[in-house]
Amino acid sequence: MPQQDTSDEQYLDAPVHIAHRLRAVARAAGWYWKVALALIVLSVAAGAAIALLMPKVYSSTNTVMVVTGNSNTLGDYMTADSVSLSKADSYMQLGGSPEVAQIAAESLDGTPVHDVAFSVVPGTSQIKVEGRSDSPEGSAKVADAYAGALTQEVQRIESIATEGNNYEPPSPSPSEDGGEEASPESSEDGTGLVQVVPVSSASVPESPVSPDLRLNLLVGVGVGLLLAALYVLARSLFDRKVRSSEAVANATGLAILGTIPLDKRLTAKRGVIPTAPPRKDREAWATSEAFRQLRTNLTFANVDDPPRTVVVTSSVAGEGKSSVAANLAVTLGALGQPTVLVDADLRRPVQTELFGLTEGAGLTDVLAGAAELEDVLQDWEPGSNVHLLGAGRTPPNPSELLGSKTMRNLLARMGQDYMVVIDSPPLLPVTDPSVLAKGADGVVIVTQANKTNLDDLTKAVARLHTVGATILGAVLNQVPRKGSGANEYGYYSDAYYYSSSSRH
């Protein structure tokens, strides 16, 4: 039975997987539209260049007709019967013979090799002789020369057939008036000598038939679209960057606690966003609302035992974890919750700079017993309920210090009176966040849209699972406000969701 359930789940997941893949391809088309457009433009330009560089070819057509009978009037020639039709096909093939080419060459340049084609007009005994050349006059000369050569060769063949030893004149028969005999050149069925007569001579063309600029441009567009589609498909299949919250959830199984819109103020030296900006400042309001949503989702991450000490980290450096930690602390304080922001990134501390506070004694001094916690906590703004515990002096052994029992006791002590947000180093370069996570209630992983590598992210999550850390969820940071993959923010982002079944 369990095997059957697994199979059923696979069948149920197949449409979801296909839909996910189609969405990925559609998003890739938006991400790489500039490259796709460049491929199309280059293909069209290549088609135009080929058309301009190719030698021009002109075409002209001469038309002749296969007729039977002895009348010299064109009206009689038009009454050609099935004999003329069958002969037309045979003589059309005769046009490609060396004999015809040699005769035509005598009236041209003496070379029996030319670009010429013969075809029968369907349902008639007319033969079209198409001549091609690199000049308008040359194409008309080739068509006329080969039409004349075909006429001469047919006349020669018919003369041989008439005068040959195997030719027997038809028996005389009474004419319809009962008194005259048939002409000795007439056959029993009333047909006479087969002839090829001209219908229309070749005219000098005004424009070349090749290269066809319009056709080349259309082919260029088609090739460009194909190359663009293949490029987008390949990038969507092999792209390992975080492009959406859905990609993070699918790759890690983590809940998405929030998405933070792209805001240049978050990457500035003073990267703290006001918690209550004016509504007319749509960007600032959207960013503040995003952090309020993150605060709400974090509060309900574990209803029975809400986290009091939270580590904020990322897979690698440069994903915005420090600014997320800072603004999360400010947003928690705005709710009236006394909050301590701990700068535990002892190798590259930045929180005092973000808040515009002075550097001095901090976390390392408290852990070393050189200072008391109450003496080194810095208040950010009056009434903000936010206090900063700076990194302090850089120690020679950050991992050992952060993983010590003293550190765990300090977190537990602060967690009794404060909501504690800990800015830790990234997971993959160092072991600091892994040992720090063991003493905290939970971990939040920050990822940067269009930058974080999914492989790095999954490795970071695996490290936390290895040490038994509680991962509360992930935050997708610096999501573009416009373009492919952007959420419709308006006054706030609607891209937040939480799934308790995804929490580890």
JSON list of N, CA and C in Angstrom, two decimals, residues 258-305:
[
{"chain": "A", "resi": 258, "resn": "GLY", "atom": "N", "xyz": [8.88, 35.82, 4.27]},
{"chain": "A", "resi": 258, "resn": "GLY", "atom": "CA", "xyz": [8.65, 37.14, 3.71]},
{"chain": "A", "resi": 258, "resn": "GLY", "atom": "C", "xyz": [9.49, 37.39, 2.47]},
{"chain": "A", "resi": 259, "resn": "THR", "atom": "N", "xyz": [9.07, 38.36, 1.70]},
{"chain": "A", "resi": 259, "resn": "THR", "atom": "CA", "xyz": [9.85, 38.84, 0.56]},
{"chain": "A", "resi": 259, "resn": "THR", "atom": "C", "xyz": [10.05, 40.33, 0.74]},
{"chain": "A", "resi": 260, "resn": "ILE", "atom": "N", "xyz": [11.29, 40.76, 0.65]},
{"chain": "A", "resi": 260, "resn": "ILE", "atom": "CA", "xyz": [11.63, 42.16, 0.85]},
{"chain": "A", "resi": 260, "resn": "ILE", "atom": "C", "xyz": [11.90, 42.80, -0.50]},
{"chain": "A", "resi": 261, "resn": "PRO", "atom": "N", "xyz": [11.18, 43.87, -0.85]},
{"chain": "A", "resi": 261, "resn": "PRO", "atom": "CA", "xyz": [11.38, 44.49, -2.17]},
{"chain": "A", "resi": 261, "resn": "PRO", "atom": "C", "xyz": [12.75, 45.16, -2.28]},
{"chain": "A", "resi": 262, "resn": "LEU", "atom": "N", "xyz": [13.18, 45.31, -3.50]},
{"chain": "A", "resi": 262, "resn": "LEU", "atom": "CA", "xyz": [14.46, 45.98, -3.76]},
{"chain": "A", "resi": 262, "resn": "LEU", "atom": "C", "xyz": [14.36, 47.43, -3.31]},
{"chain": "A", "resi": 263, "resn": "ASP", "atom": "N", "xyz": [15.26, 47.82, -2.43]},
{"chain": "A", "resi": 263, "resn": "ASP", "atom": "CA", "xyz": [15.26, 49.18, -1.89]},
{"chain": "A", "resi": 263, "resn": "ASP", "atom": "C", "xyz": [16.71, 49.59, -1.68]},
{"chain": "A", "resi": 264, "resn": "LYS", "atom": "N", "xyz": [17.14, 50.63, -2.39]},
{"chain": "A", "resi": 264, "resn": "LYS", "atom": "CA", "xyz": [18.54, 51.05, -2.31]},
{"chain": "A", "resi": 264, "resn": "LYS", "atom": "C", "xyz": [18.93, 51.47, -0.90]},
{"chain": "A", "resi": 265, "resn": "ARG", "atom": "N", "xyz": [17.96, 51.90, -0.12]},
{"chain": "A", "resi": 265, "resn": "ARG", "atom": "CA", "xyz": [18.27, 52.34, 1.24]},
{"chain": "A", "resi": 265, "resn": "ARG", "atom": "C", "xyz": [18.73, 51.18, 2.12]},
{"chain": "A", "resi": 266, "resn": "LEU", "atom": "N", "xyz": [18.35, 49.96, 1.76]},
{"chain": "A", "resi": 266, "resn": "LEU", "atom": "CA", "xyz": [18.77, 48.80, 2.54]},
{"chain": "A", "resi": 266, "resn": "LEU", "atom": "C", "xyz": [20.24, 48.48, 2.35]},
{"chain": "A", "resi": 267, "resn": "THR", "atom": "N", "xyz": [20.82, 48.94, 1.26]},
{"chain": "A", "resi": 267, "resn": "THR", "atom": "CA", "xyz": [22.23, 48.68, 1.00]},
{"chain": "A", "resi": 267, "resn": "THR", "atom": "C", "xyz": [23.11, 49.88, 1.33]},
{"chain": "A", "resi": 268, "resn": "ALA", "atom": "N", "xyz": [22.50, 50.94, 1.85]},
{"chain": "A", "resi": 268, "resn": "ALA", "atom": "CA", "xyz": [23.27, 52.13, 2.21]},
{"chain": "A", "resi": 268, "resn": "ALA", "atom": "C", "xyz": [23.94, 51.93, 3.57]},
{"chain": "A", "resi": 269, "resn": "LYS", "atom": "N", "xyz": [24.82, 52.87, 3.92]},
{"chain": "A", "resi": 269, "resn": "LYS", "atom": "CA", "xyz": [25.51, 52.76, 5.21]},
{"chain": "A", "resi": 269, "resn": "LYS", "atom": "C", "xyz": [24.53, 52.85, 6.37]},
{"chain": "A", "resi": 270, "resn": "ARG", "atom": "N", "xyz": [23.50, 53.67, 6.22]},
{"chain": "A", "resi": 270, "resn": "ARG", "atom": "CA", "xyz": [22.46, 53.76, 7.24]},
{"chain": "A", "resi": 270, "resn": "ARG", "atom": "C", "xyz": [21.24, 53.03, 6.68]},
{"chain": "A", "resi": 271, "resn": "GLY", "atom": "N", "xyz": [21.30, 51.71, 6.67]},
{"chain": "A", "resi": 271, "resn": "GLY", "atom": "CA", "xyz": [20.28, 50.91, 6.00]},
{"chain": "A", "resi": 271, "resn": "GLY", "atom": "C", "xyz": [19.09, 50.55, 6.85]},
{"chain": "A", "resi": 272, "resn": "VAL", "atom": "N", "xyz": [18.58, 51.49, 7.65]},
{"chain": "A", "resi": 272, "resn": "VAL", "atom": "CA", "xyz": [17.41, 51.25, 8.49]},
{"chain": "A", "resi": 272, "resn": "VAL", "atom": "C", "xyz": [16.24, 52.05, 7.92]},
{"chain": "A", "resi": 273, "resn": "ILE", "atom": "N", "xyz": [15.16, 51.35, 7.59]},
{"chain": "A", "resi": 273, "resn": "ILE", "atom": "CA", "xyz": [13.98, 51.97, 6.99]},
{"chain": "A", "resi": 273, "resn": "ILE", "atom": "C", "xyz": [13.02, 52.42, 8.10]},
{"chain": "A", "resi": 274, "resn": "PRO", "atom": "N", "xyz": [12.45, 53.61, 8.01]},
{"chain": "A", "resi": 274, "resn": "PRO", "atom": "CA", "xyz": [11.46, 54.04, 9.02]},
{"chain": "A", "resi": 274, "resn": "PRO", "atom": "C", "xyz": [10.29, 53.06, 9.08]},
{"chain": "A", "resi": 275, "resn": "THR", "atom": "N", "xyz": [9.82, 52.80, 10.29]},
{"chain": "A", "resi": 275, "resn": "THR", "atom": "CA", "xyz": [8.73, 51.84, 10.45]},
{"chain": "A", "resi": 275, "resn": "THR", "atom": "C", "xyz": [7.38, 52.42, 10.05]},
{"chain": "A", "resi": 276, "resn": "ALA", "atom": "N", "xyz": [7.28, 53.75, 10.02]},
{"chain": "A", "resi": 276, "resn": "ALA", "atom": "CA", "xyz": [6.00, 54.38, 9.64]},
{"chain": "A", "resi": 276, "resn": "ALA", "atom": "C", "xyz": [6.27, 55.53, 8.68]},
{"chain": "A", "resi": 277, "resn": "PRO", "atom": "N", "xyz": [6.72, 55.24, 7.48]},
{"chain": "A", "resi": 277, "resn": "PRO", "atom": "CA", "xyz": [6.95, 56.31, 6.50]},
{"chain": "A", "resi": 277, "resn": "PRO", "atom": "C", "xyz": [5.63, 56.85, 5.98]},
{"chain": "A", "resi": 278, "resn": "PRO", "atom": "N", "xyz": [5.62, 58.02, 5.39]},
{"chain": "A", "resi": 278, "resn": "PRO", "atom": "CA", "xyz": [4.36, 58.55, 4.82]},
{"chain": "A", "resi": 278, "resn": "PRO", "atom": "C", "xyz": [3.87, 57.66, 3.69]},
{"chain": "A", "resi": 279, "resn": "ARG", "atom": "N", "xyz": [2.56, 57.51, 3.57]},
{"chain": "A", "resi": 279, "resn": "ARG", "atom": "CA", "xyz": [1.99, 56.64, 2.55]},
{"chain": "A", "resi": 279, "resn": "ARG", "atom": "C", "xyz": [2.31, 57.12, 1.14]},
{"chain": "A", "resi": 280, "resn": "LYS", "atom": "N", "xyz": [2.56, 58.39, 0.98]},
{"chain": "A", "resi": 280, "resn": "LYS", "atom": "CA", "xyz": [2.88, 58.88, -0.36]},
{"chain": "A", "resi": 280, "resn": "LYS", "atom": "C", "xyz": [4.24, 58.38, -0.83]},
{"chain": "A", "resi": 281, "resn": "ASP", "atom": "N", "xyz": [5.09, 57.97, 0.11]},
{"chain": "A", "resi": 281, "resn": "ASP", "atom": "CA", "xyz": [6.37, 57.35, -0.24]},
{"chain": "A", "resi": 281, "resn": "ASP", "atom": "C", "xyz": [6.11, 55.86, -0.43]},
{"chain": "A", "resi": 282, "resn": "ARG", "atom": "N", "xyz": [5.65, 55.50, -1.61]},
{"chain": "A", "resi": 282, "resn": "ARG", "atom": "CA", "xyz": [5.18, 54.14, -1.86]},
{"chain": "A", "resi": 282, "resn": "ARG", "atom": "C", "xyz": [6.28, 53.10, -1.64]},
{"chain": "A", "resi": 283, "resn": "GLU", "atom": "N", "xyz": [7.50, 53.40, -2.08]},
{"chain": "A", "resi": 283, "resn": "GLU", "atom": "CA", "xyz": [8.57, 52.42, -1.96]},
{"chain": "A", "resi": 283, "resn": "GLU", "atom": "C", "xyz": [8.91, 52.15, -0.50]},
{"chain": "A", "resi": 284, "resn": "ALA", "atom": "N", "xyz": [9.08, 53.22, 0.27]},
{"chain": "A", "resi": 284, "resn": "ALA", "atom": "CA", "xyz": [9.42, 53.06, 1.68]},
{"chain": "A", "resi": 284, "resn": "ALA", "atom": "C", "xyz": [8.28, 52.36, 2.43]},
{"chain": "A", "resi": 285, "resn": "TRP", "atom": "N", "xyz": [7.04, 52.70, 2.07]},
{"chain": "A", "resi": 285, "resn": "TRP", "atom": "CA", "xyz": [5.90, 52.08, 2.75]},
{"chain": "A", "resi": 285, "resn": "TRP", "atom": "C", "xyz": [5.84, 50.59, 2.41]},
{"chain": "A", "resi": 286, "resn": "ALA", "atom": "N", "xyz": [6.11, 50.24, 1.15]},
{"chain": "A", "resi": 286, "resn": "ALA", "atom": "CA", "xyz": [6.08, 48.84, 0.76]},
{"chain": "A", "resi": 286, "resn": "ALA", "atom": "C", "xyz": [7.16, 48.05, 1.48]},
{"chain": "A", "resi": 287, "resn": "THR", "atom": "N", "xyz": [8.35, 48.65, 1.63]},
{"chain": "A", "resi": 287, "resn": "THR", "atom": "CA", "xyz": [9.44, 47.97, 2.34]},
{"chain": "A", "resi": 287, "resn": "THR", "atom": "C", "xyz": [9.09, 47.79, 3.81]},
{"chain": "A", "resi": 288, "resn": "SER", "atom": "N", "xyz": [8.55, 48.82, 4.43]},
{"chain": "A", "resi": 288, "resn": "SER", "atom": "CA", "xyz": [8.16, 48.72, 5.84]},
{"chain": "A", "resi": 288, "resn": "SER", "atom": "C", "xyz": [7.08, 47.66, 6.03]},
{"chain": "A", "resi": 289, "resn": "GLU", "atom": "N", "xyz": [6.12, 47.63, 5.12]},
{"chain": "A", "resi": 289, "resn": "GLU", "atom": "CA", "xyz": [5.06, 46.63, 5.21]},
{"chain": "A", "resi": 289, "resn": "GLU", "atom": "C", "xyz": [5.62, 45.23, 5.04]},
{"chain": "A", "resi": 290, "resn": "ALA", "atom": "N", "xyz": [6.63, 45.09, 4.21]},
{"chain": "A", "resi": 290, "resn": "ALA", "atom": "CA", "xyz": [7.25, 43.77, 4.02]},
{"chain": "A", "resi": 290, "resn": "ALA", "atom": "C", "xyz": [7.89, 43.29, 5.31]},
{"chain": "A", "resi": 291, "resn": "PHE", "atom": "N", "xyz": [8.54, 44.19, 6.05]},
{"chain": "A", "resi": 291, "resn": "PHE", "atom": "CA", "xyz": [9.15, 43.79, 7.32]},
{"chain": "A", "resi": 291, "resn": "PHE", "atom": "C", "xyz": [8.08, 43.54, 8.39]},
{"chain": "A", "resi": 292, "resn": "ARG", "atom": "N", "xyz": [6.98, 44.27, 8.33]},
{"chain": "A", "resi": 292, "resn": "ARG", "atom": "CA", "xyz": [5.89, 43.98, 9.27]},
{"chain": "A", "resi": 292, "resn": "ARG", "atom": "C", "xyz": [5.31, 42.60, 9.01]},
{"chain": "A", "resi": 293, "resn": "GLN", "atom": "N", "xyz": [5.20, 42.24, 7.74]},
{"chain": "A", "resi": 293, "resn": "GLN", "atom": "CA", "xyz": [4.70, 40.91, 7.41]},
{"chain": "A", "resi": 293, "resn": "GLN", "atom": "C", "xyz": [5.68, 39.84, 7.87]},
{"chain": "A", "resi": 294, "resn": "LEU", "atom": "N", "xyz": [6.98, 40.11, 7.72]},
{"chain": "A", "resi": 294, "resn": "LEU", "atom": "CA", "xyz": [8.00, 39.19, 8.22]},
{"chain": "A", "resi": 294, "resn": "LEU", "atom": "C", "xyz": [7.89, 39.03, 9.73]},
{"chain": "A", "resi": 295, "resn": "ARG", "atom": "N", "xyz": [7.68, 40.13, 10.42]},
{"chain": "A", "resi": 295, "resn": "ARG", "atom": "CA", "xyz": [7.51, 40.08, 11.88]},
{"chain": "A", "resi": 295, "resn": "ARG", "atom": "C", "xyz": [6.31, 39.22, 12.25]},
{"chain": "A", "resi": 296, "resn": "THR", "atom": "N", "xyz": [5.19, 39.39, 11.55]},
{"chain": "A", "resi": 296, "resn": "THR", "atom": "CA", "xyz": [3.99, 38.61, 11.84]},
{"chain": "A", "resi": 296, "resn": "THR", "atom": "C", "xyz": [4.23, 37.13, 11.61]},
{"chain": "A", "resi": 297, "resn": "ASN", "atom": "N", "xyz": [4.80, 36.78, 10.47]},
{"chain": "A", "resi": 297, "resn": "ASN", "atom": "CA", "xyz": [5.05, 35.38, 10.16]},
{"chain": "A", "resi": 297, "resn": "ASN", "atom": "C", "xyz": [6.03, 34.75, 11.14]},
{"chain": "A", "resi": 298, "resn": "LEU", "atom": "N", "xyz": [7.02, 35.53, 11.57]},
{"chain": "A", "resi": 298, "resn": "LEU", "atom": "CA", "xyz": [7.99, 35.02, 12.53]},
{"chain": "A", "resi": 298, "resn": "LEU", "atom": "C", "xyz": [7.34, 34.79, 13.89]},
{"chain": "A", "resi": 299, "resn": "THR", "atom": "N", "xyz": [6.42, 35.68, 14.26]},
{"chain": "A", "resi": 299, "resn": "THR", "atom": "CA", "xyz": [5.72, 35.53, 15.54]},
{"chain": "A", "resi": 299, "resn": "THR", "atom": "C", "xyz": [4.90, 34.26, 15.58]},
{"chain": "A", "resi": 300, "resn": "PHE", "atom": "N", "xyz": [4.29, 33.89, 14.43]},
{"chain": "A", "resi": 300, "resn": "PHE", "atom": "CA", "xyz": [3.45, 32.70, 14.37]},
{"chain": "A", "resi": 300, "resn": "PHE", "atom": "C", "xyz": [4.19, 31.47, 13.86]},
{"chain": "A", "resi": 301, "resn": "ALA", "atom": "N", "xyz": [5.52, 31.55, 13.80]},
{"chain": "A", "resi": 301, "resn": "ALA", "atom": "CA", "xyz": [6.29, 30.40, 13.33]},
{"chain": "A", "resi": 301, "resn": "ALA", "atom": "C", "xyz": [6.11, 29.21, 14.27]},
{"chain": "A", "resi": 302, "resn": "ASN", "atom": "N", "xyz": [5.93, 29.50, 15.54]},
{"chain": "A", "resi": 302, "resn": "ASN", "atom": "CA", "xyz": [5.68, 28.43, 16.52]},
{"chain": "A", "resi": 302, "resn": "ASN", "atom": "C", "xyz": [4.74, 29.01, 17.57]},
{"chain": "A", "resi": 303, "resn": "VAL", "atom": "N", "xyz": [3.46, 28.79, 17.39]},
{"chain": "A", "resi": 303, "resn": "VAL", "atom": "CA", "xyz": [2.45, 29.42, 18.26]},
{"chain": "A", "resi": 303, "resn": "VAL", "atom": "C", "xyz": [2.59, 28.93, 19.70]},
{"chain": "A", "resi": 304, "resn": "ASP", "atom": "N", "xyz": [2.85, 27.64, 19.89]},
{"chain": "A", "resi": 304, "resn": "ASP", "atom": "CA", "xyz": [2.94, 27.09, 21.24]},
{"chain": "A", "resi": 304, "resn": "ASP", "atom": "C", "xyz": [4.18, 27.57, 21.98]},
{"chain": "A", "resi": 305, "resn": "ASP", "atom": "N", "xyz": [5.27, 27.78, 21.24]},
{"chain": "A", "resi": 305, "resn": "ASP", "atom": "CA", "xyz": [6.52, 28.21, 21.87]},
{"chain": "A", "resi": 305, "resn": "ASP", "atom": "C", "xyz": [7.19, 29.24, 20.96]}
]
